[in-house]
Amino acid sequence: MDFIGAKSFAKVLDNGVQAIEEVNRLRSSGYTKDEIYVISHDQDREERITEAANSNEVGLHEEGLFGAIANLFRSRGDALRSKITSLGFSQAEAGFYEKELDRGKVLVIAKRRPE
């Protein structure tokens, strides 16, 4: 499932290689490193793919201070849903994507920065 809105795009992929290819495709279409995020249920896997793809991590800028601190105390699933909603997706969409991440998929999100 792909979601294309005015500001956000998300794609569920089967593995890290496909995620890196998607990041490269998004870059070639005009997105910058700071506008592309890779999310995985396994945090180590997420960090490896993010580094290999040279993409951005969802952090303080996207979640805000309260959200980032709250994620320290949340389950991984709750933290993932919070990160996804911080990028402009609804709770229902975040729930769908988190279930896909539970199945071992990788999520690539591109979000345009306000100009």
PDB file of C-alpha atoms in Angstrom:
ATOM      1  CA  MET A   1       0.000   0.000   0.000  1.00  0.00           C
ATOM      2  CA  ASP A   2       1.291   3.427  -0.940  1.00  0.00           C
ATOM      3  CA  PHE A   3      -0.101   6.625   0.504  1.00  0.00           C
ATOM      4  CA  ILE A   4       0.401   9.796  -1.453  1.00  0.00           C
ATOM      5  CA  GLY A   5      -0.888  13.004   0.074  1.00  0.00           C
ATOM      6  CA  ALA A   6      -0.084  16.625  -0.384  1.00  0.00           C
ATOM      7  CA  LYS A   7       2.902  16.319   1.918  1.00  0.00           C
ATOM      8  CA  SER A   8       3.578  12.644   2.734  1.00  0.00           C
ATOM      9  CA  PHE A   9       4.283   9.407   0.901  1.00  0.00           C
ATOM     10  CA  ALA A  10       4.701   5.970   2.478  1.00  0.00           C
ATOM     11  CA  LYS A  11       5.620   2.626   0.998  1.00  0.00           C
ATOM     12  CA  VAL A  12       5.806  -0.781   2.672  1.00  0.00           C
ATOM     13  CA  LEU A  13       8.713  -2.893   1.420  1.00  0.00           C
ATOM     14  CA  ASP A  14       9.769  -6.487   1.997  1.00  0.00           C
ATOM     15  CA  ASN A  15      13.408  -5.897   2.933  1.00  0.00           C
ATOM     16  CA  GLY A  16      16.274  -3.477   3.400  1.00  0.00           C
ATOM     17  CA  VAL A  17      17.518  -3.741  -0.173  1.00  0.00           C
ATOM     18  CA  GLN A  18      14.123  -2.657  -1.489  1.00  0.00           C
ATOM     19  CA  ALA A  19      14.036   0.146   1.099  1.00  0.00           C
ATOM     20  CA  ILE A  20      17.408   1.475  -0.067  1.00  0.00           C
ATOM     21  CA  GLU A  21      16.240   1.312  -3.687  1.00  0.00           C
ATOM     22  CA  GLU A  22      13.084   3.244  -2.745  1.00  0.00           C
ATOM     23  CA  VAL A  23      15.130   5.899  -0.928  1.00  0.00           C
ATOM     24  CA  ASN A  24      17.291   6.289  -4.050  1.00  0.00           C
ATOM     25  CA  ARG A  25      14.170   6.545  -6.239  1.00  0.00           C
ATOM     26  CA  LEU A  26      12.727   9.237  -3.957  1.00  0.00           C
ATOM     27  CA  ARG A  27      16.025  11.141  -4.031  1.00  0.00           C
ATOM     28  CA  SER A  28      16.077  11.059  -7.816  1.00  0.00           C
ATOM     29  CA  SER A  29      12.531  12.471  -7.813  1.00  0.00           C
ATOM     30  CA  GLY A  30      13.603  15.481  -5.752  1.00  0.00           C
ATOM     31  CA  TYR A  31      13.326  14.523  -2.061  1.00  0.00           C
ATOM     32  CA  THR A  32      16.308  15.355   0.147  1.00  0.00           C
ATOM     33  CA  LYS A  33      17.926  13.193   2.848  1.00  0.00           C
ATOM     34  CA  ASP A  34      16.122  15.210   5.542  1.00  0.00           C
ATOM     35  CA  GLU A  35      12.741  14.409   3.948  1.00  0.00           C
ATOM     36  CA  ILE A  36      13.127  10.603   3.766  1.00  0.00           C
ATOM     37  CA  TYR A  37      12.674   8.245   6.729  1.00  0.00           C
ATOM     38  CA  VAL A  38      13.125   4.491   7.097  1.00  0.00           C
ATOM     39  CA  ILE A  39      11.227   2.702   9.863  1.00  0.00           C
ATOM     40  CA  SER A  40      11.524  -0.945  10.947  1.00  0.00           C
ATOM     41  CA  HIS A  41      10.199  -2.822  13.965  1.00  0.00           C
ATOM     42  CA  ASP A  42      13.768  -3.912  14.763  1.00  0.00           C
ATOM     43  CA  GLN A  43      15.634  -0.792  15.869  1.00  0.00           C
ATOM     44  CA  ASP A  44      19.086  -2.158  14.926  1.00  0.00           C
ATOM     45  CA  ARG A  45      17.818  -3.061  11.454  1.00  0.00           C
ATOM     46  CA  GLU A  46      16.300   0.414  11.123  1.00  0.00           C
ATOM     47  CA  GLU A  47      19.607   2.060  12.013  1.00  0.00           C
ATOM     48  CA  ARG A  48      21.552  -0.124   9.544  1.00  0.00           C
ATOM     49  CA  ILE A  49      19.156   0.605   6.684  1.00  0.00           C
ATOM     50  CA  THR A  50      19.006   4.315   7.524  1.00  0.00           C
ATOM     51  CA  GLU A  51      22.792   4.505   7.476  1.00  0.00           C
ATOM     52  CA  ALA A  52      23.149   2.483   4.257  1.00  0.00           C
ATOM     53  CA  ALA A  53      20.431   4.505   2.514  1.00  0.00           C
ATOM     54  CA  ASN A  54      21.729   7.805   3.908  1.00  0.00           C
ATOM     55  CA  SER A  55      18.227   8.753   5.019  1.00  0.00           C
ATOM     56  CA  ASN A  56      16.844  10.583   8.052  1.00  0.00           C
ATOM     57  CA  GLU A  57      15.656   9.249  11.418  1.00  0.00           C
ATOM     58  CA  VAL A  58      12.406  10.286  13.075  1.00  0.00           C
ATOM     59  CA  GLY A  59      13.541  12.336  16.044  1.00  0.00           C
ATOM     60  CA  LEU A  60      13.072  15.423  18.121  1.00  0.00           C
ATOM     61  CA  HIS A  61      12.377  17.679  15.134  1.00  0.00           C
ATOM     62  CA  GLU A  62       9.490  15.500  13.950  1.00  0.00           C
ATOM     63  CA  GLU A  63       8.070  14.276  17.270  1.00  0.00           C
ATOM     64  CA  GLY A  64       8.700  17.260  19.480  1.00  0.00           C
ATOM     65  CA  LEU A  65      10.289  17.074  22.923  1.00  0.00           C
ATOM     66  CA  PHE A  66       7.292  15.489  24.666  1.00  0.00           C
ATOM     67  CA  GLY A  67       6.853  12.810  21.996  1.00  0.00           C
ATOM     68  CA  ALA A  68      10.535  11.908  21.960  1.00  0.00           C
ATOM     69  CA  ILE A  69      10.652  11.594  25.757  1.00  0.00           C
ATOM     70  CA  ALA A  70       7.366   9.650  25.871  1.00  0.00           C
ATOM     71  CA  ASN A  71       8.747   7.145  23.345  1.00  0.00           C
ATOM     72  CA  LEU A  72      11.452   6.202  25.859  1.00  0.00           C
ATOM     73  CA  PHE A  73       8.697   4.712  28.026  1.00  0.00           C
ATOM     74  CA  ARG A  74       6.445   3.256  25.311  1.00  0.00           C
ATOM     75  CA  SER A  75       6.481  -0.216  23.818  1.00  0.00           C
ATOM     76  CA  ARG A  76       8.182  -0.421  20.433  1.00  0.00           C
ATOM     77  CA  GLY A  77       4.799  -0.699  18.687  1.00  0.00           C
ATOM     78  CA  ASP A  78       3.431   2.383  20.461  1.00  0.00           C
ATOM     79  CA  ALA A  79       6.622   4.306  19.686  1.00  0.00           C
ATOM     80  CA  LEU A  80       6.423   3.330  16.003  1.00  0.00           C
ATOM     81  CA  ARG A  81       2.805   4.467  15.732  1.00  0.00           C
ATOM     82  CA  SER A  82       3.786   7.746  17.400  1.00  0.00           C
ATOM     83  CA  LYS A  83       6.638   8.262  14.935  1.00  0.00           C
ATOM     84  CA  ILE A  84       4.379   7.534  11.972  1.00  0.00           C
ATOM     85  CA  THR A  85       1.673   9.944  13.156  1.00  0.00           C
ATOM     86  CA  SER A  86       4.340  12.610  13.769  1.00  0.00           C
ATOM     87  CA  LEU A  87       5.034  12.434  10.028  1.00  0.00           C
ATOM     88  CA  GLY A  88       1.458  13.351   9.158  1.00  0.00           C
ATOM     89  CA  PHE A  89      -0.420  10.050   9.073  1.00  0.00           C
ATOM     90  CA  SER A  90      -3.649   9.271  10.922  1.00  0.00           C
ATOM     91  CA  GLN A  91      -3.867   6.841  13.852  1.00  0.00           C
ATOM     92  CA  ALA A  92      -5.575   4.306  11.549  1.00  0.00           C
ATOM     93  CA  GLU A  93      -2.821   4.585   8.947  1.00  0.00           C
ATOM     94  CA  ALA A  94      -0.161   4.315  11.666  1.00  0.00           C
ATOM     95  CA  GLY A  95      -1.869   1.178  12.988  1.00  0.00           C
ATOM     96  CA  PHE A  96      -1.899  -0.368   9.508  1.00  0.00           C
ATOM     97  CA  TYR A  97       1.771   0.408   8.912  1.00  0.00           C
ATOM     98  CA  GLU A  98       2.788  -0.829  12.365  1.00  0.00           C
ATOM     99  CA  LYS A  99       1.074  -4.180  11.670  1.00  0.00           C
ATOM    100  CA  GLU A 100       3.091  -4.436   8.456  1.00  0.00           C
ATOM    101  CA  LEU A 101       6.264  -3.704  10.436  1.00  0.00           C
ATOM    102  CA  ASP A 102       5.251  -6.517  12.846  1.00  0.00           C
ATOM    103  CA  ARG A 103       5.347  -8.836   9.827  1.00  0.00           C
ATOM    104  CA  GLY A 104       8.989  -7.904   9.150  1.00  0.00           C
ATOM    105  CA  LYS A 105       8.342  -5.279   6.487  1.00  0.00           C
ATOM    106  CA  VAL A 106      10.211  -1.975   6.203  1.00  0.00           C
ATOM    107  CA  LEU A 107       8.466   1.378   5.832  1.00  0.00           C
ATOM    108  CA  VAL A 108       9.886   4.249   3.792  1.00  0.00           C
ATOM    109  CA  ILE A 109       8.243   7.630   4.317  1.00  0.00           C
ATOM    110  CA  ALA A 110       8.945  10.827   2.410  1.00  0.00           C
ATOM    111  CA  LYS A 111       7.597  14.065   3.801  1.00  0.00           C
ATOM    112  CA  ARG A 112       8.122  17.431   2.194  1.00  0.00           C
ATOM    113  CA  ARG A 113       9.506  20.070   4.522  1.00  0.00           C
ATOM    114  CA  PRO A 114       7.519  23.308   4.666  1.00  0.00           C
ATOM    115  CA  GLU A 115       9.051  25.942   2.435  1.00  0.00           C
TER     116      GLU A 115
END
